[in-house]
PDB file of C-alpha atoms in Angstrom:
ATOM      1  CA  MET T   1      -8.331 -11.614 -48.603  1.00 70.00           C
ATOM      2  CA  LYS T   2      -6.447  -8.544 -49.638  1.00 84.00           C
ATOM      3  CA  ARG T   3      -2.976  -9.144 -51.146  1.00 86.00           C
ATOM      4  CA  THR T   4      -1.798  -5.572 -50.933  1.00 89.00           C
ATOM      5  CA  ILE T   5       1.648  -6.484 -49.623  1.00 91.00           C
ATOM      6  CA  GLU T   6       2.497  -8.893 -52.490  1.00 91.00           C
ATOM      7  CA  ILE T   7       1.292  -6.274 -55.090  1.00 92.00           C
ATOM      8  CA  VAL T   8       3.242  -3.468 -53.459  1.00 94.00           C
ATOM      9  CA  SER T   9       6.319  -5.660 -53.285  1.00 94.00           C
ATOM     10  CA  GLY T  10       5.856  -6.492 -56.982  1.00 94.00           C
ATOM     11  CA  VAL T  11       5.657  -2.801 -57.870  1.00 95.00           C
ATOM     12  CA  ILE T  12       8.771  -1.956 -55.874  1.00 96.00           C
ATOM     13  CA  GLY T  13      10.634  -4.893 -57.566  1.00 95.00           C
ATOM     14  CA  SER T  14       9.451  -3.740 -61.021  1.00 95.00           C
ATOM     15  CA  PHE T  15      10.622  -0.148 -60.151  1.00 96.00           C
ATOM     16  CA  PHE T  16      14.077  -1.504 -59.178  1.00 95.00           C
ATOM     17  CA  ASN T  17      14.132  -3.423 -62.494  1.00 95.00           C
ATOM     18  CA  ILE T  18      13.506  -0.228 -64.453  1.00 96.00           C
ATOM     19  CA  ILE T  19      16.245   1.484 -62.542  1.00 96.00           C
ATOM     20  CA  ALA T  20      18.710  -1.355 -63.276  1.00 94.00           C
ATOM     21  CA  ILE T  21      17.799  -1.402 -66.949  1.00 95.00           C
ATOM     22  CA  GLY T  22      18.364   2.337 -67.187  1.00 96.00           C
ATOM     23  CA  PHE T  23      21.699   2.116 -65.285  1.00 95.00           C
ATOM     24  CA  MET T  24      23.010  -0.660 -67.446  1.00 94.00           C
ATOM     25  CA  GLY T  25      21.845   1.205 -70.606  1.00 94.00           C
ATOM     26  CA  ILE T  26      23.672   4.295 -69.628  1.00 95.00           C
ATOM     27  CA  MET T  27      26.781   2.283 -68.768  1.00 93.00           C
ATOM     28  CA  LEU T  28      26.527   0.522 -72.140  1.00 92.00           C
ATOM     29  CA  ILE T  29      26.355   3.917 -73.940  1.00 93.00           C
ATOM     30  CA  PHE T  30      29.487   5.164 -72.168  1.00 91.00           C
ATOM     31  CA  VAL T  31      31.359   1.935 -72.852  1.00 88.00           C
ATOM     32  CA  ASN T  32      30.455   2.071 -76.539  1.00 89.00           C
ATOM     33  CA  GLU T  33      31.583   5.677 -76.807  1.00 90.00           C
ATOM     34  CA  PHE T  34      34.819   4.715 -75.153  1.00 86.00           C
ATOM     35  CA  GLN T  35      35.354   1.698 -77.539  1.00 85.00           C
ATOM     36  CA  ASN T  36      34.714   3.930 -80.629  1.00 87.00           C
ATOM     37  CA  ASN T  37      37.103   6.726 -79.514  1.00 88.00           C
ATOM     38  CA  THR T  38      40.708   5.586 -80.020  1.00 86.00           C
ATOM     39  CA  GLN T  39      42.057   8.915 -78.720  1.00 91.00           C
ATOM     40  CA  ALA T  40      40.283   8.355 -75.292  1.00 86.00           C
ATOM     41  CA  GLN T  41      41.583   4.820 -75.189  1.00 83.00           C
ATOM     42  CA  ASP T  42      45.117   5.976 -75.801  1.00 85.00           C
ATOM     43  CA  GLU T  43      44.813   8.662 -73.068  1.00 89.00           C
ATOM     44  CA  PHE T  44      43.302   6.193 -70.664  1.00 83.00           C
ATOM     45  CA  ILE T  45      46.105   3.658 -71.255  1.00 81.00           C
ATOM     46  CA  ALA T  46      48.811   6.417 -70.891  1.00 84.00           C
ATOM     47  CA  GLU T  47      47.307   7.645 -67.683  1.00 86.00           C
ATOM     48  CA  PHE T  48      46.792   4.139 -66.381  1.00 79.00           C
ATOM     49  CA  GLU T  49      50.362   3.116 -67.116  1.00 79.00           C
ATOM     50  CA  LYS T  50      51.703   6.329 -65.479  1.00 83.00           C
ATOM     51  CA  GLN T  51      49.695   5.723 -62.303  1.00 81.00           C
ATOM     52  CA  LEU T  52      50.837   2.117 -62.110  1.00 76.00           C
ATOM     53  CA  SER T  53      54.476   2.893 -62.830  1.00 77.00           C
ATOM     54  CA  GLU T  54      54.474   5.314 -59.796  1.00 81.00           C
ATOM     55  CA  ASP T  55      52.989   2.542 -57.461  1.00 78.00           C
ATOM     56  CA  PRO T  56      55.784   0.495 -55.851  1.00 77.00           C
ATOM     57  CA  GLN T  57      53.620  -2.580 -55.734  1.00 77.00           C
ATOM     58  CA  PHE T  58      53.413  -2.825 -59.591  1.00 72.00           C
ATOM     59  CA  GLN T  59      57.079  -2.287 -60.384  1.00 71.00           C
ATOM     60  CA  ASP T  60      57.639  -5.833 -61.737  1.00 72.00           C
ATOM     61  CA  VAL T  61      54.387  -6.022 -63.734  1.00 72.00           C
ATOM     62  CA  ASP T  62      54.447  -5.797 -67.504  1.00 75.00           C
ATOM     63  CA  MET T  63      52.519  -2.594 -68.128  1.00 73.00           C
ATOM     64  CA  GLN T  64      51.599  -3.462 -71.820  1.00 76.00           C
ATOM     65  CA  SER T  65      49.980  -6.802 -70.898  1.00 80.00           C
ATOM     66  CA  PHE T  66      48.198  -5.190 -68.009  1.00 76.00           C
ATOM     67  CA  SER T  67      46.848  -2.403 -70.244  1.00 77.00           C
ATOM     68  CA  ASP T  68      45.775  -5.036 -72.921  1.00 81.00           C
ATOM     69  CA  SER T  69      43.866  -6.977 -70.180  1.00 83.00           C
ATOM     70  CA  MET T  70      42.137  -3.766 -69.103  1.00 81.00           C
ATOM     71  CA  LEU T  71      41.019  -3.089 -72.637  1.00 81.00           C
ATOM     72  CA  SER T  72      39.846  -6.661 -73.108  1.00 86.00           C
ATOM     73  CA  ILE T  73      37.690  -6.388 -69.920  1.00 86.00           C
ATOM     74  CA  ILE T  74      36.192  -3.134 -71.286  1.00 83.00           C
ATOM     75  CA  ASN T  75      35.458  -4.784 -74.670  1.00 83.00           C
ATOM     76  CA  PHE T  76      33.903  -7.760 -72.856  1.00 88.00           C
ATOM     77  CA  PHE T  77      31.528  -5.488 -71.052  1.00 87.00           C
ATOM     78  CA  GLY T  78      29.320  -4.739 -74.159  1.00 84.00           C
ATOM     79  CA  PRO T  79      27.934  -8.177 -74.714  1.00 88.00           C
ATOM     80  CA  THR T  80      27.723  -8.833 -70.978  1.00 91.00           C
ATOM     81  CA  ALA T  81      25.697  -5.690 -70.543  1.00 90.00           C
ATOM     82  CA  TRP T  82      23.266  -6.681 -73.204  1.00 93.00           C
ATOM     83  CA  PHE T  83      22.776 -10.081 -71.455  1.00 94.00           C
ATOM     84  CA  ILE T  84      22.165  -8.332 -68.078  1.00 93.00           C
ATOM     85  CA  ILE T  85      19.642  -5.887 -69.766  1.00 94.00           C
ATOM     86  CA  ILE T  86      17.791  -8.738 -71.342  1.00 95.00           C
ATOM     87  CA  CYS T  87      17.651 -10.713 -67.971  1.00 95.00           C
ATOM     88  CA  PHE T  88      16.245  -7.553 -66.269  1.00 96.00           C
ATOM     89  CA  ILE T  89      13.633  -7.159 -68.984  1.00 96.00           C
ATOM     90  CA  ILE T  90      12.559 -10.775 -68.627  1.00 97.00           C
ATOM     91  CA  SER T  91      12.417 -10.290 -64.833  1.00 96.00           C
ATOM     92  CA  PHE T  92      10.346  -7.175 -65.266  1.00 96.00           C
ATOM     93  CA  ILE T  93       7.852  -8.939 -67.505  1.00 97.00           C
ATOM     94  CA  VAL T  94       7.535 -12.041 -65.261  1.00 97.00           C
ATOM     95  CA  GLY T  95       7.161  -9.789 -62.219  1.00 96.00           C
ATOM     96  CA  ILE T  96       4.305  -7.868 -63.926  1.00 96.00           C
ATOM     97  CA  ILE T  97       2.527 -11.189 -64.811  1.00 95.00           C
ATOM     98  CA  ALA T  98       3.026 -12.423 -61.199  1.00 95.00           C
ATOM     99  CA  MET T  99       1.372  -9.215 -59.884  1.00 94.00           C
ATOM    100  CA  VAL T 100      -1.587  -9.786 -62.174  1.00 93.00           C
ATOM    101  CA  GLN T 101      -1.835 -13.358 -60.887  1.00 92.00           C
ATOM    102  CA  VAL T 102      -1.765 -12.075 -57.293  1.00 92.00           C
ATOM    103  CA  ALA T 103      -4.463  -9.526 -58.071  1.00 90.00           C
ATOM    104  CA  ARG T 104      -6.708 -12.391 -59.593  1.00 89.00           C
ATOM    105  CA  ALA T 105      -6.089 -14.741 -56.629  1.00 83.00           C
ATOM    106  CA  LYS T 106      -7.916 -12.661 -53.964  1.00 74.00           C
ATOM    107  CA  ASP T 107      -9.596 -15.549 -52.126  1.00 68.00           C
ATOM    108  CA  LYS T 108      -7.473 -18.326 -53.400  1.00 79.00           C
ATOM    109  CA  THR T 109      -3.877 -19.398 -52.897  1.00 79.00           C
ATOM    110  CA  ALA T 110      -1.390 -17.513 -54.853  1.00 86.00           C
ATOM    111  CA  ASN T 111       1.134 -20.388 -55.385  1.00 90.00           C
ATOM    112  CA  LEU T 112       1.473 -19.670 -59.144  1.00 92.00           C
ATOM    113  CA  ALA T 113       2.253 -16.018 -58.535  1.00 92.00           C
ATOM    114  CA  GLY T 114       4.833 -17.048 -55.824  1.00 93.00           C
ATOM    115  CA  ALA T 115       6.564 -19.272 -58.305  1.00 95.00           C
ATOM    116  CA  MET T 116       6.615 -16.536 -60.881  1.00 95.00           C
ATOM    117  CA  PHE T 117       8.034 -14.074 -58.358  1.00 96.00           C
ATOM    118  CA  ILE T 118      10.903 -16.623 -57.754  1.00 96.00           C
ATOM    119  CA  ILE T 119      11.547 -16.897 -61.498  1.00 96.00           C
ATOM    120  CA  ALA T 120      11.585 -13.042 -61.743  1.00 96.00           C
ATOM    121  CA  ALA T 121      14.050 -12.925 -58.838  1.00 96.00           C
ATOM    122  CA  VAL T 122      16.429 -15.397 -60.524  1.00 96.00           C
ATOM    123  CA  PHE T 123      16.423 -13.362 -63.714  1.00 95.00           C
ATOM    124  CA  ALA T 124      16.984 -10.241 -61.715  1.00 94.00           C
ATOM    125  CA  GLY T 125      20.133 -11.709 -60.143  1.00 90.00           C
ATOM    126  CA  ILE T 126      20.482 -14.003 -57.159  1.00 85.00           C
ATOM    127  CA  LEU T 127      21.185 -11.337 -54.420  1.00 86.00           C
ATOM    128  CA  SER T 128      20.293  -8.005 -56.080  1.00 90.00           C
ATOM    129  CA  PRO T 129      17.827  -5.656 -54.353  1.00 92.00           C
ATOM    130  CA  THR T 130      15.269  -6.444 -56.938  1.00 93.00           C
ATOM    131  CA  SER T 131      15.557 -10.176 -56.367  1.00 94.00           C
ATOM    132  CA  LEU T 132      15.314  -9.795 -52.600  1.00 95.00           C
ATOM    133  CA  ILE T 133      12.054  -7.847 -52.987  1.00 96.00           C
ATOM    134  CA  TYR T 134      10.650 -10.522 -55.304  1.00 96.00           C
ATOM    135  CA  TYR T 135      11.733 -13.286 -52.884  1.00 96.00           C
ATOM    136  CA  ILE T 136       9.887 -11.512 -50.099  1.00 95.00           C
ATOM    137  CA  ALA T 137       6.717 -11.311 -52.281  1.00 94.00           C
ATOM    138  CA  ALA T 138       7.119 -14.971 -53.200  1.00 95.00           C
ATOM    139  CA  ILE T 139       7.414 -16.065 -49.536  1.00 94.00           C
ATOM    140  CA  ILE T 140       4.314 -14.060 -48.652  1.00 93.00           C
ATOM    141  CA  CYS T 141       2.412 -15.633 -51.581  1.00 91.00           C
ATOM    142  CA  PHE T 142       3.332 -19.113 -50.357  1.00 91.00           C
ATOM    143  CA  VAL T 143       2.761 -18.505 -46.699  1.00 91.00           C
ATOM    144  CA  ARG T 144      -0.515 -16.520 -46.562  1.00 86.00           C
ATOM    145  CA  LYS T 145      -3.431 -18.719 -46.936  1.00 79.00           C
ATOM    146  CA  PRO T 146      -7.082 -17.568 -47.288  1.00 71.00           C
ATOM    147  CA  LYS T 147      -9.006 -17.383 -44.059  1.00 72.00           C
ATOM    148  CA  VAL T 148     -11.215 -20.403 -43.520  1.00 69.00           C
ATOM    149  CA  GLU T 149     -14.403 -19.725 -41.678  1.00 66.00           C
ATOM    150  CA  GLU T 150     -15.096 -22.539 -39.332  1.00 68.00           C
ATOM    151  CA  SER T 151     -18.402 -23.049 -37.588  1.00 60.00           C
ATOM    152  CA  ASP T 152     -18.364 -24.640 -34.175  1.00 57.00           C
ATOM    153  CA  SER T 153     -20.808 -27.471 -34.463  1.00 57.00           C
ATOM    154  CA  SER T 154     -20.057 -28.860 -31.012  1.00 58.00           C
ATOM    155  CA  TYR T 155     -21.556 -25.941 -29.386  1.00 55.00           C
ATOM    156  CA  SER T 156     -25.287 -25.835 -29.270  1.00 54.00           C
ATOM    157  CA  GLU T 157     -27.412 -22.901 -28.183  1.00 57.00           C
ATOM    158  CA  GLN T 158     -29.456 -25.011 -25.856  1.00 58.00           C
ATOM    159  CA  SER T 159     -29.650 -23.737 -22.307  1.00 56.00           C
ATOM    160  CA  VAL T 160     -27.843 -25.585 -19.704  1.00 60.00           C
ATOM    161  CA  ILE T 161     -29.795 -26.424 -16.595  1.00 60.00           C
TER     162      ILE T 161
END
């Protein structure tokens, strides 16, 4: 039995993983540049405080504590981005291994590959586009069974009189 759909879904999921790794890497580079440039941080805080002071909804908010919390969120992004990148790399590797397992299981059930697609989906994020593609591939691996050729032994080729 051909398992083209599972392999194509795995390739699409792996492609989405590569895009996500690249996107997070670019964001990490920009955040690191921002963290290392104190002049850009000061300009950002000044502009941020100016915009908030003009907004009537934020009149009673302490601008300094709000600015400090924004900087702490930006500083927290660095380790979090590395964690997300590592999860996407693990998802990519497990997805590739699952595609190899699907290709090997041509006439057999692909339960192992389906389980690996689910593991790859969990590492890619619960509801990310990558994980949805991997979930679809896993469901197809579990549901599609090899065709069983049955011979009808109750029918005989004797002529009926």
